[in-house]
């Protein structure tokens, strides 16, 4: 073990580094250990580095001459702390993000250190997380290097003076903290800020990249009611996160859209925005999902540029679900359109029965039945069930089953296809709110669990409301003409 007690009498002892390596001498392996000791003299004159003991071994003494700062050996003795500041672009555009760096060269022990950021009129300053710290030898002296980065965004045009960052700390000598504070201030920087180079949305950046991806469980074959996820990433350099553009797409009514809240991050000098949407086709056919063109200003080239978000064409097939197929049936379709099964052909053996006697008998029976039916309808009217009513009944049943299955995608699709105009307004609002809550919980960034109890209760109430209305309609008098 290396003993440094004797060295501390005339020198300040800094960091001690040791390194052990394995070498071969005449075919035999030996271990070699090297120590590196950083020292600083406590006074001027001739000083002796004493013998240092390592186990049973000792080093030879070394004599050194220490001169004052006015001596010929050290005419430009560096101070205990040196501060260096810089900005990447003193001439910039309004809204452009500039990188301001503070570099400290520390040559002594310090305590209670602080760095005050640069300041200026009508500029915003924010610190980038994480300082860079290292140790190196400069002119044979150990120096601790600390680098801190700030982002400066001018909010006005013209000449702006940026006051330099300030370092404060107390030196530690002989184990004691000095009473006088060490203060170093960076140079002021005069910035020339230019106005926007064009009208419209102003996006000044050195780099502006857009990436888009699509995700679906259907392997490119889209169907009604199946979700499609659109993910857009915008990566910029030189543009603040607060200035990243809003993405507002005009989708057709045949698509239901669920927007997730954009997320932001900073990485390797880039400001990154992640934007995600969940799209659910409501109808079969060809659907064009719109794109967007973003105009931005390239500050490195002083020229306008475009970033394109491509549109996408979806070919949506009908859902194989029977309820959805029934709902998609064209309005006004009758028996002749092929929706009801064709009646089987009558056997030829029976056709001979229908002679004129049989026809007469058949008409007599039919007349008696129709007369009895007419008399009965005068006493008790029957409810009228139209194909449209049957269609909505099937939709409601399918929606109830989707709620039982907790299928959020199918709930959204069937709910949109279900006509709810006959319901009371409070019940309609309650249903809309609950379905929106389910969709938000299912498709939000941090997927949440949800329960179907409230929706099932509301659907039962809607079905009861429908039955009551059907009973009321049956009380209306039906008088044949």
CSV table of C-alpha atoms in Angstrom, one decimal:
chain,number,residue,atom,x,y,z
A,1,UNK,CA,0.0,0.0,0.0
A,2,UNK,CA,1.3,3.4,-1.0
A,3,UNK,CA,1.8,5.8,2.0
A,4,UNK,CA,1.4,9.6,1.3
A,5,UNK,CA,1.7,11.0,4.8
A,6,UNK,CA,5.1,12.4,4.3
A,7,UNK,CA,4.1,14.1,1.0
A,8,UNK,CA,1.3,16.1,2.7
A,9,UNK,CA,3.8,18.3,4.7
A,10,UNK,CA,4.8,20.5,1.7
A,11,UNK,CA,2.2,19.6,-0.9
A,12,UNK,CA,-1.5,19.4,-1.5
A,13,UNK,CA,-2.4,15.9,-2.5
A,14,UNK,CA,-5.1,15.4,-5.0
A,15,UNK,CA,-6.5,12.3,-6.7
A,16,UNK,CA,-4.5,9.1,-6.6
A,17,UNK,CA,-4.9,6.6,-9.5
A,18,UNK,CA,-3.4,3.1,-9.6
A,19,UNK,CA,-3.3,0.6,-12.4
A,20,UNK,CA,-2.1,-3.0,-12.3
A,21,UNK,CA,-1.0,-4.8,-15.5
A,22,UNK,CA,0.4,-8.3,-16.2
A,23,UNK,CA,3.7,-8.6,-18.1
A,24,UNK,CA,5.9,-11.5,-19.1
A,25,UNK,CA,9.6,-11.4,-18.4
A,26,UNK,CA,11.7,-14.3,-19.7
A,27,UNK,CA,8.6,-16.4,-20.0
A,28,UNK,CA,7.5,-15.7,-16.4
A,29,UNK,CA,4.3,-13.7,-15.7
A,30,UNK,CA,4.7,-10.7,-13.4
A,31,UNK,CA,2.3,-8.1,-12.0
A,32,UNK,CA,3.3,-4.4,-12.4
A,33,UNK,CA,1.4,-1.6,-10.5
A,34,UNK,CA,1.7,2.1,-11.3
A,35,UNK,CA,0.5,4.9,-9.1
A,36,UNK,CA,-0.3,8.4,-10.4
A,37,UNK,CA,-0.5,11.1,-7.7
A,38,UNK,CA,-1.7,14.7,-8.3
A,39,UNK,CA,0.1,17.2,-6.0
A,40,UNK,CA,0.3,21.0,-5.6
A,41,UNK,CA,3.0,23.0,-3.7
A,42,UNK,CA,2.1,24.9,-0.5
A,43,UNK,CA,4.8,27.5,-0.7
A,44,UNK,CA,7.5,29.0,-3.0
A,45,UNK,CA,11.1,27.9,-3.1
A,46,UNK,CA,12.8,24.6,-3.3
A,47,UNK,CA,10.7,21.7,-2.2
A,48,UNK,CA,11.5,18.1,-1.9
A,49,UNK,CA,9.2,15.2,-2.8
A,50,UNK,CA,10.2,12.8,-0.1
A,51,UNK,CA,10.7,9.1,-0.4
A,52,UNK,CA,7.5,7.2,-0.6
A,53,UNK,CA,7.2,3.7,0.8
A,54,UNK,CA,5.4,0.9,-0.9
A,55,UNK,CA,5.6,-2.2,1.2
A,56,UNK,CA,9.3,-2.8,1.6
A,57,UNK,CA,10.3,-0.7,-1.4
A,58,UNK,CA,11.0,3.1,-1.4
A,59,UNK,CA,11.2,5.7,-4.1
A,60,UNK,CA,14.0,8.2,-4.5
A,61,UNK,CA,13.5,11.8,-3.4
A,62,UNK,CA,12.9,14.6,-6.0
A,63,UNK,CA,13.7,18.3,-5.6
A,64,UNK,CA,11.5,20.8,-7.4
A,65,UNK,CA,11.6,24.7,-7.5
A,66,UNK,CA,8.4,26.6,-7.0
A,67,UNK,CA,8.2,30.2,-8.2
A,68,UNK,CA,5.6,32.9,-7.7
A,69,UNK,CA,3.1,34.1,-10.3
A,70,UNK,CA,5.5,37.0,-11.2
A,71,UNK,CA,8.4,34.6,-11.7
A,72,UNK,CA,9.6,33.7,-15.1
A,73,UNK,CA,8.3,30.1,-14.8
A,74,UNK,CA,4.6,31.1,-14.4
A,75,UNK,CA,3.8,34.4,-16.1
A,76,UNK,CA,0.3,33.3,-16.9
A,77,UNK,CA,-0.8,31.2,-14.0
A,78,UNK,CA,-4.4,30.1,-14.5
A,79,UNK,CA,-7.0,31.0,-11.9
A,80,UNK,CA,-8.7,28.5,-9.6
A,81,UNK,CA,-11.8,28.6,-11.7
A,82,UNK,CA,-12.2,29.6,-15.4
A,83,UNK,CA,-15.6,30.0,-17.1
A,84,UNK,CA,-16.1,29.8,-20.9
A,85,UNK,CA,-19.5,30.4,-22.6
A,86,UNK,CA,-20.7,30.1,-26.2
A,87,UNK,CA,-23.8,30.1,-28.3
A,88,UNK,CA,-24.2,28.2,-31.6
A,89,UNK,CA,-25.9,31.1,-33.5
A,90,UNK,CA,-25.7,34.7,-32.5
A,91,UNK,CA,-27.8,35.6,-35.6
A,92,UNK,CA,-31.1,33.7,-35.5
A,93,UNK,CA,-34.8,33.9,-36.2
A,94,UNK,CA,-37.5,34.6,-33.7
A,95,UNK,CA,-38.8,31.4,-32.1
A,96,UNK,CA,-35.6,29.5,-33.0
A,97,UNK,CA,-34.0,27.4,-30.2
A,98,UNK,CA,-30.4,28.2,-29.6
A,99,UNK,CA,-27.9,26.1,-27.7
A,100,UNK,CA,-25.9,28.0,-25.0
A,101,UNK,CA,-23.0,26.1,-23.3
A,102,UNK,CA,-21.2,26.9,-20.0
A,103,UNK,CA,-17.8,25.2,-19.5
A,104,UNK,CA,-16.0,25.4,-16.2
A,105,UNK,CA,-12.3,24.6,-15.6
A,106,UNK,CA,-11.8,24.0,-11.9
A,107,UNK,CA,-8.3,23.7,-10.5
A,108,UNK,CA,-9.0,23.6,-6.8
A,109,UNK,CA,-11.3,22.1,-4.2
A,110,UNK,CA,-14.6,24.0,-4.0
A,111,UNK,CA,-17.7,24.0,-1.8
A,112,UNK,CA,-21.2,25.3,-2.1
A,113,UNK,CA,-21.0,25.8,-5.9
A,114,UNK,CA,-23.8,27.2,-8.0
A,115,UNK,CA,-24.3,28.2,-11.7
A,116,UNK,CA,-26.7,31.0,-12.5
A,117,UNK,CA,-28.2,30.7,-16.1
A,118,UNK,CA,-27.8,33.4,-18.7
A,119,UNK,CA,-30.5,36.1,-18.8
A,120,UNK,CA,-31.9,38.5,-21.3
A,121,UNK,CA,-34.8,40.7,-22.2
A,122,UNK,CA,-37.6,38.8,-24.0
A,123,UNK,CA,-35.8,35.4,-24.1
A,124,UNK,CA,-36.8,32.2,-22.5
A,125,UNK,CA,-34.0,30.0,-21.0
A,126,UNK,CA,-34.3,26.4,-19.9
A,127,UNK,CA,-31.6,24.0,-18.7
A,128,UNK,CA,-31.0,20.7,-20.5
A,129,UNK,CA,-30.9,17.8,-17.9
A,130,UNK,CA,-27.6,16.3,-17.0
A,131,UNK,CA,-24.2,18.0,-16.7
A,132,UNK,CA,-21.1,16.6,-18.4
A,133,UNK,CA,-18.1,16.2,-15.9
A,134,UNK,CA,-14.6,14.9,-16.6
A,135,UNK,CA,-11.0,15.2,-15.3
A,136,UNK,CA,-8.0,15.9,-17.4
A,137,UNK,CA,-4.5,17.3,-17.2
A,138,UNK,CA,-3.9,20.7,-18.8
A,139,UNK,CA,-0.2,22.0,-18.8
A,140,UNK,CA,0.6,19.3,-16.3
A,141,UNK,CA,-2.1,20.4,-13.8
A,142,UNK,CA,-5.2,18.4,-12.9
A,143,UNK,CA,-8.4,20.2,-14.0
A,144,UNK,CA,-12.0,19.2,-13.5
A,145,UNK,CA,-14.1,20.1,-16.5
A,146,UNK,CA,-17.9,20.6,-16.1
A,147,UNK,CA,-20.2,21.5,-19.0
A,148,UNK,CA,-23.8,22.6,-18.7
A,149,UNK,CA,-26.2,23.3,-21.6
A,150,UNK,CA,-29.1,25.7,-21.8
A,151,UNK,CA,-31.7,26.3,-24.5
A,152,UNK,CA,-32.3,29.9,-25.4
A,153,UNK,CA,-35.4,30.9,-27.4
A,154,UNK,CA,-35.8,34.6,-28.4
A,155,UNK,CA,-39.4,35.9,-28.3
A,156,UNK,CA,-38.8,39.3,-30.0
A,157,UNK,CA,-36.8,40.6,-33.0
A,158,UNK,CA,-33.9,43.1,-33.0
A,159,UNK,CA,-30.7,43.2,-31.0
A,160,UNK,CA,-30.9,41.3,-27.7
A,161,UNK,CA,-28.1,41.3,-25.1
A,162,UNK,CA,-27.7,37.9,-23.4
A,163,UNK,CA,-26.0,38.3,-20.0
A,164,UNK,CA,-23.5,35.6,-19.4
A,165,UNK,CA,-23.9,32.8,-16.9
A,166,UNK,CA,-22.4,33.2,-13.4
A,167,UNK,CA,-20.4,30.7,-11.3
A,168,UNK,CA,-20.2,31.0,-7.5
A,169,UNK,CA,-18.4,28.9,-5.0
A,170,UNK,CA,-16.0,28.8,-2.0
A,171,UNK,CA,-12.5,27.5,-2.2
A,172,UNK,CA,-11.4,24.9,0.3
A,173,UNK,CA,-7.8,25.4,1.7
A,174,UNK,CA,-6.2,23.2,4.3
A,175,UNK,CA,-9.5,21.6,4.9
A,176,UNK,CA,-11.2,25.0,5.7
A,177,UNK,CA,-13.8,26.8,3.6
A,178,UNK,CA,-12.7,30.3,2.5
A,179,UNK,CA,-14.8,33.2,3.7
A,180,UNK,CA,-14.5,35.0,0.4
A,181,UNK,CA,-16.7,33.7,-2.4
A,182,UNK,CA,-15.1,32.9,-5.8
A,183,UNK,CA,-17.3,34.4,-8.6
A,184,UNK,CA,-16.8,34.1,-12.3
A,185,UNK,CA,-19.1,35.5,-15.0
A,186,UNK,CA,-19.3,34.5,-18.7
A,187,UNK,CA,-19.0,37.1,-21.4
A,188,UNK,CA,-22.2,38.8,-22.6
A,189,UNK,CA,-23.4,37.9,-26.1
A,190,UNK,CA,-25.1,40.3,-28.5
A,191,UNK,CA,-27.7,38.4,-30.5
A,192,UNK,CA,-29.4,39.7,-33.7
A,193,UNK,CA,-32.9,38.2,-34.0
A,194,UNK,CA,-34.6,38.3,-37.4
A,195,UNK,CA,-38.4,38.3,-38.0
A,196,UNK,CA,-40.3,35.4,-39.6
A,197,UNK,CA,-39.2,34.9,-43.2
A,198,UNK,CA,-42.7,34.1,-44.4
A,199,UNK,CA,-46.4,34.3,-43.4
A,200,UNK,CA,-48.4,31.5,-41.9
A,201,UNK,CA,-47.4,29.0,-39.3
A,202,UNK,CA,-43.8,29.7,-38.3
A,203,UNK,CA,-41.7,26.6,-37.7
A,204,UNK,CA,-38.0,27.5,-37.7
A,205,UNK,CA,-35.6,24.5,-37.3
A,206,UNK,CA,-32.3,23.1,-38.4
A,207,UNK,CA,-33.9,19.7,-39.0
A,208,UNK,CA,-37.5,18.7,-39.3
A,209,UNK,CA,-38.4,15.0,-39.9
A,210,UNK,CA,-41.7,13.2,-40.0
A,211,UNK,CA,-42.3,9.5,-39.8
A,212,UNK,CA,-45.7,7.7,-40.0
A,213,UNK,CA,-46.7,4.1,-39.3
A,214,UNK,CA,-49.9,2.2,-39.3
A,215,UNK,CA,-50.9,-0.7,-37.1
A,216,UNK,CA,-53.8,-3.1,-37.4
A,217,UNK,CA,-54.6,-6.7,-36.4
A,218,UNK,CA,-56.1,-7.4,-39.9
A,219,UNK,CA,-52.8,-7.8,-41.8
A,220,UNK,CA,-53.8,-5.1,-44.3
A,221,UNK,CA,-57.3,-6.5,-44.9
A,222,UNK,CA,-59.6,-4.0,-43.1
A,223,UNK,CA,-63.2,-4.7,-42.0
A,224,UNK,CA,-66.0,-2.6,-40.6
A,225,UNK,CA,-65.6,-2.1,-36.8
A,226,UNK,CA,-61.9,-3.2,-36.7
A,227,UNK,CA,-59.5,-0.6,-35.2
A,228,UNK,CA,-56.6,0.9,-37.2
A,229,UNK,CA,-53.9,2.8,-35.3
A,230,UNK,CA,-52.1,5.8,-36.9
A,231,UNK,CA,-48.8,6.8,-35.3
A,232,UNK,CA,-46.9,10.0,-36.3
A,233,UNK,CA,-43.5,11.0,-35.0
A,234,UNK,CA,-42.2,14.6,-35.5
A,235,UNK,CA,-38.4,15.0,-34.8
A,236,UNK,CA,-36.9,18.5,-34.9
A,237,UNK,CA,-33.7,20.2,-34.0
A,238,UNK,CA,-33.8,23.9,-33.2
A,239,UNK,CA,-37.5,24.0,-32.5
A,240,UNK,CA,-39.0,24.2,-29.0
A,241,UNK,CA,-41.5,21.5,-27.9
A,242,UNK,CA,-44.0,24.3,-27.2
A,243,UNK,CA,-43.8,25.3,-30.9
A,244,UNK,CA,-44.4,21.8,-32.4
A,245,UNK,CA,-47.5,21.9,-34.6
A,246,UNK,CA,-50.9,20.6,-33.8
A,247,UNK,CA,-52.1,17.9,-36.2
A,248,UNK,CA,-55.8,18.3,-37.1
A,249,UNK,CA,-57.0,15.9,-39.8
A,250,UNK,CA,-60.4,16.2,-41.5
A,251,UNK,CA,-61.7,12.6,-41.6
A,252,UNK,CA,-64.8,11.5,-43.4
A,253,UNK,CA,-67.9,10.7,-41.5
A,254,UNK,CA,-67.5,7.0,-42.3
A,255,UNK,CA,-64.6,6.8,-39.8
A,256,UNK,CA,-64.7,7.3,-36.0
A,257,UNK,CA,-61.6,8.8,-34.5
A,258,UNK,CA,-60.1,8.6,-31.0
A,259,UNK,CA,-57.2,11.0,-30.3
A,260,UNK,CA,-54.6,10.2,-27.7
A,261,UNK,CA,-52.8,13.1,-26.0
A,262,UNK,CA,-49.4,13.8,-27.7
A,263,UNK,CA,-46.3,12.9,-25.8
A,264,UNK,CA,-43.0,14.7,-25.9
A,265,UNK,CA,-39.4,13.9,-25.2
A,266,UNK,CA,-35.9,15.3,-25.8
A,267,UNK,CA,-33.2,13.0,-27.1
A,268,UNK,CA,-29.7,13.7,-28.5
A,269,UNK,CA,-30.5,17.4,-29.1
A,270,UNK,CA,-33.9,16.6,-30.8
A,271,UNK,CA,-37.4,17.6,-29.7
A,272,UNK,CA,-39.7,14.7,-30.4
A,273,UNK,CA,-43.5,14.6,-30.5
A,274,UNK,CA,-45.4,11.3,-30.7
A,275,UNK,CA,-49.0,11.6,-32.0
A,276,UNK,CA,-51.4,8.6,-32.1
A,277,UNK,CA,-55.0,8.1,-33.3
A,278,UNK,CA,-57.2,5.1,-33.3
A,279,UNK,CA,-59.5,4.9,-36.3
A,280,UNK,CA,-62.6,2.7,-36.6
A,281,UNK,CA,-64.3,2.3,-40.0
A,282,UNK,CA,-68.1,2.5,-39.8
A,283,UNK,CA,-68.9,1.6,-43.4
A,284,UNK,CA,-67.7,-0.8,-46.0
A,285,UNK,CA,-66.1,0.6,-49.2
A,286,UNK,CA,-63.0,2.7,-50.1
A,287,UNK,CA,-62.1,5.3,-47.5
A,288,UNK,CA,-59.4,8.0,-48.0
A,289,UNK,CA,-57.6,8.9,-44.8
A,290,UNK,CA,-56.2,12.4,-45.3
A,291,UNK,CA,-52.6,13.5,-45.2
A,292,UNK,CA,-51.0,16.8,-44.4
A,293,UNK,CA,-48.2,19.1,-45.6
A,294,UNK,CA,-46.2,20.9,-43.0
A,295,UNK,CA,-44.2,24.0,-44.1
A,296,UNK,CA,-41.2,24.8,-42.0
A,297,UNK,CA,-38.2,27.1,-42.3
A,298,UNK,CA,-34.7,25.6,-42.7
A,299,UNK,CA,-32.6,28.0,-40.6
A,300,UNK,CA,-29.4,26.3,-41.7
A,301,UNK,CA,-30.1,27.1,-45.4
A,302,UNK,CA,-32.4,30.1,-44.9
A,303,UNK,CA,-35.0,28.5,-47.1
A,304,UNK,CA,-38.6,27.1,-46.9
A,305,UNK,CA,-39.1,23.4,-46.8
A,306,UNK,CA,-42.0,20.9,-46.7
A,307,UNK,CA,-42.6,17.8,-44.6
A,308,UNK,CA,-45.3,15.6,-45.9
A,309,UNK,CA,-47.6,13.2,-44.0
A,310,UNK,CA,-48.9,10.8,-46.6
A,311,UNK,CA,-52.5,10.0,-47.0
A,312,UNK,CA,-53.7,6.4,-47.0
A,313,UNK,CA,-56.5,4.6,-48.9
A,314,UNK,CA,-58.4,1.9,-47.0
A,315,UNK,CA,-60.5,-0.7,-48.7
A,316,UNK,CA,-62.9,-1.8,-46.0
A,317,UNK,CA,-64.8,-5.0,-46.3
A,318,UNK,CA,-68.1,-5.7,-44.6
A,319,UNK,CA,-67.9,-7.3,-41.2
A,320,UNK,CA,-68.6,-11.0,-41.1
A,321,UNK,CA,-70.8,-10.4,-38.0
A,322,UNK,CA,-74.4,-11.2,-38.9
A,323,UNK,CA,-75.8,-8.3,-36.9
A,324,UNK,CA,-73.6,-5.8,-38.8
A,325,UNK,CA,-74.6,-7.4,-42.1
A,326,UNK,CA,-78.2,-7.0,-41.3
A,327,UNK,CA,-77.7,-3.4,-40.3
A,328,UNK,CA,-75.9,-2.6,-43.5
A,329,UNK,CA,-78.9,-3.8,-45.6
A,330,UNK,CA,-80.2,-1.0,-47.8
A,331,UNK,CA,-83.3,0.7,-46.6
A,332,UNK,CA,-86.5,-0.2,-48.4
A,333,UNK,CA,-85.3,-3.7,-49.4
A,334,UNK,CA,-88.3,-6.0,-49.9
A,335,UNK,CA,-88.8,-9.7,-50.5
A,336,UNK,CA,-88.2,-9.5,-54.2
A,337,UNK,CA,-84.6,-8.2,-53.6
A,338,UNK,CA,-83.5,-11.7,-52.5
A,339,UNK,CA,-83.3,-11.1,-48.7
A,340,UNK,CA,-85.9,-13.8,-47.9
A,341,UNK,CA,-85.4,-17.4,-49.0
A,342,UNK,CA,-87.0,-18.5,-52.2
A,343,UNK,CA,-90.2,-20.6,-51.7
A,344,UNK,CA,-89.8,-24.2,-52.8
A,345,UNK,CA,-91.5,-25.3,-56.1
A,346,UNK,CA,-94.8,-27.1,-55.8
A,347,UNK,CA,-94.8,-30.8,-56.7
A,348,UNK,CA,-96.5,-31.7,-60.0
A,349,UNK,CA,-98.5,-34.4,-58.3
A,350,UNK,CA,-100.5,-31.8,-56.5
A,351,UNK,CA,-101.2,-29.5,-59.4
A,352,UNK,CA,-103.8,-31.8,-60.8
A,353,UNK,CA,-105.8,-31.3,-57.6
A,354,UNK,CA,-106.5,-27.7,-58.5
A,355,UNK,CA,-109.4,-28.3,-60.9
A,356,UNK,CA,-112.2,-25.7,-61.1
A,357,UNK,CA,-113.9,-27.4,-58.1
A,358,UNK,CA,-110.8,-27.1,-56.0
A,359,UNK,CA,-110.3,-23.5,-56.9
A,360,UNK,CA,-113.8,-22.6,-55.9
A,361,UNK,CA,-113.5,-24.4,-52.6
A,362,UNK,CA,-110.2,-22.6,-51.9
A,363,UNK,CA,-111.7,-19.2,-52.6
A,364,UNK,CA,-114.6,-19.9,-50.3
A,365,UNK,CA,-112.3,-20.9,-47.4
A,366,UNK,CA,-110.1,-17.8,-47.9
A,367,UNK,CA,-113.2,-15.6,-47.9
A,368,UNK,CA,-114.4,-17.0,-44.6
A,369,UNK,CA,-110.9,-16.6,-43.0
A,370,UNK,CA,-110.5,-13.0,-44.2
A,371,UNK,CA,-114.0,-12.1,-42.9
A,372,UNK,CA,-113.2,-13.5,-39.4
A,373,UNK,CA,-109.8,-11.7,-39.4
A,374,UNK,CA,-111.5,-8.4,-40.3
A,375,UNK,CA,-114.1,-8.8,-37.5
A,376,UNK,CA,-111.3,-9.5,-35.0
A,377,UNK,CA,-109.2,-6.6,-35.9
A,378,UNK,CA,-112.1,-4.2,-35.3
A,379,UNK,CA,-112.2,-5.4,-31.7
A,380,UNK,CA,-108.4,-5.6,-31.0
A,381,UNK,CA,-105.8,-3.8,-33.1
A,382,UNK,CA,-102.4,-5.4,-33.7
A,383,UNK,CA,-99.1,-3.6,-33.4
A,384,UNK,CA,-97.4,-2.8,-36.7
A,385,UNK,CA,-93.8,-4.1,-37.0
A,386,UNK,CA,-91.9,-2.6,-40.0
A,387,UNK,CA,-88.7,-3.9,-41.4
A,388,UNK,CA,-87.0,-0.8,-40.0
A,389,UNK,CA,-88.2,-1.6,-36.5
A,390,UNK,CA,-87.0,-5.2,-36.8
A,391,UNK,CA,-83.6,-3.9,-38.0
A,392,UNK,CA,-83.2,-1.6,-34.9
A,393,UNK,CA,-84.3,-4.4,-32.6
A,394,UNK,CA,-81.5,-6.6,-34.1
A,395,UNK,CA,-79.0,-3.8,-33.7
A,396,UNK,CA,-79.9,-3.3,-30.0
A,397,UNK,CA,-79.6,-7.0,-29.4
A,398,UNK,CA,-76.2,-7.1,-31.1
A,399,UNK,CA,-75.1,-4.1,-29.1
A,400,UNK,CA,-76.2,-5.7,-25.8
A,401,UNK,CA,-74.2,-8.9,-26.7
A,402,UNK,CA,-71.1,-6.7,-27.6
A,403,UNK,CA,-71.4,-5.1,-24.1
A,404,UNK,CA,-71.6,-8.6,-22.5
A,405,UNK,CA,-68.5,-9.6,-24.4
A,406,UNK,CA,-66.7,-6.3,-23.5
A,407,UNK,CA,-65.8,-5.8,-27.2
A,408,UNK,CA,-65.1,-2.0,-27.3
A,409,UNK,CA,-64.6,-1.9,-31.1
A,410,UNK,CA,-68.0,-3.6,-31.8
A,411,UNK,CA,-69.7,-1.4,-29.2
A,412,UNK,CA,-68.5,1.7,-30.9
A,413,UNK,CA,-69.6,0.5,-34.4
A,414,UNK,CA,-73.1,-0.8,-33.3
A,415,UNK,CA,-73.8,2.2,-31.2
A,416,UNK,CA,-73.3,4.5,-34.1
A,417,UNK,CA,-75.6,2.4,-36.3
A,418,UNK,CA,-78.3,2.2,-33.7
A,419,UNK,CA,-81.0,4.9,-34.0
A,420,UNK,CA,-81.6,6.4,-30.6
A,421,UNK,CA,-84.0,9.3,-31.5
A,422,UNK,CA,-87.0,7.7,-29.8
A,423,UNK,CA,-85.2,7.6,-26.4
A,424,UNK,CA,-85.6,10.3,-23.8
A,425,UNK,CA,-82.9,13.0,-23.9
A,426,UNK,CA,-81.4,12.2,-20.5
A,427,UNK,CA,-81.1,8.5,-21.5
A,428,UNK,CA,-79.4,9.4,-24.8
A,429,UNK,CA,-76.9,11.6,-23.0
A,430,UNK,CA,-76.1,8.9,-20.4
A,431,UNK,CA,-75.6,6.3,-23.2
A,432,UNK,CA,-73.3,8.7,-25.2
A,433,UNK,CA,-71.2,9.5,-22.1
A,434,UNK,CA,-70.8,5.9,-21.1
A,435,UNK,CA,-69.8,4.7,-24.6
A,436,UNK,CA,-67.3,7.6,-24.8
A,437,UNK,CA,-65.9,6.6,-21.4
A,438,UNK,CA,-65.4,3.0,-22.6
A,439,UNK,CA,-63.7,4.0,-25.8
A,440,UNK,CA,-61.4,6.4,-24.0
A,441,UNK,CA,-60.4,3.7,-21.5
A,442,UNK,CA,-59.9,1.1,-24.2
A,443,UNK,CA,-57.8,3.3,-26.6
A,444,UNK,CA,-56.0,5.7,-24.3
A,445,UNK,CA,-52.2,5.6,-24.2
A,446,UNK,CA,-52.2,3.9,-20.7
A,447,UNK,CA,-55.0,1.4,-21.3
A,448,UNK,CA,-57.4,1.3,-18.4
A,449,UNK,CA,-59.8,-1.3,-17.2
A,450,UNK,CA,-63.5,-0.7,-17.6
A,451,UNK,CA,-66.7,-2.4,-16.5
A,452,UNK,CA,-69.8,-3.1,-18.6
A,453,UNK,CA,-72.3,-2.9,-15.8
A,454,UNK,CA,-73.5,0.6,-16.3
A,455,UNK,CA,-73.8,0.2,-20.1
A,456,UNK,CA,-75.8,-3.0,-19.7
A,457,UNK,CA,-78.1,-1.3,-17.3
A,458,UNK,CA,-78.7,1.6,-19.7
A,459,UNK,CA,-79.4,-0.7,-22.6
A,460,UNK,CA,-81.9,-2.6,-20.5
A,461,UNK,CA,-83.6,0.7,-19.8
A,462,UNK,CA,-83.6,1.6,-23.5
A,463,UNK,CA,-85.1,-1.8,-24.4
A,464,UNK,CA,-87.9,-1.2,-21.8
A,465,UNK,CA,-88.5,2.2,-23.2
A,466,UNK,CA,-88.9,0.6,-26.7
A,467,UNK,CA,-91.3,-2.0,-25.4
A,468,UNK,CA,-93.5,0.6,-23.7
A,469,UNK,CA,-93.6,2.7,-26.9
A,470,UNK,CA,-94.5,-0.4,-28.9
A,471,UNK,CA,-97.4,-1.1,-26.5
A,472,UNK,CA,-98.6,2.5,-26.7
A,473,UNK,CA,-98.6,2.3,-30.5
A,474,UNK,CA,-100.7,-0.8,-30.3
A,475,UNK,CA,-103.5,1.1,-28.5
A,476,UNK,CA,-104.1,3.3,-31.6
A,477,UNK,CA,-107.3,2.5,-33.4
A,478,UNK,CA,-106.9,0.8,-36.8
A,479,UNK,CA,-110.0,1.0,-38.9
A,480,UNK,CA,-110.0,-0.6,-42.3
A,481,UNK,CA,-111.2,1.5,-45.2
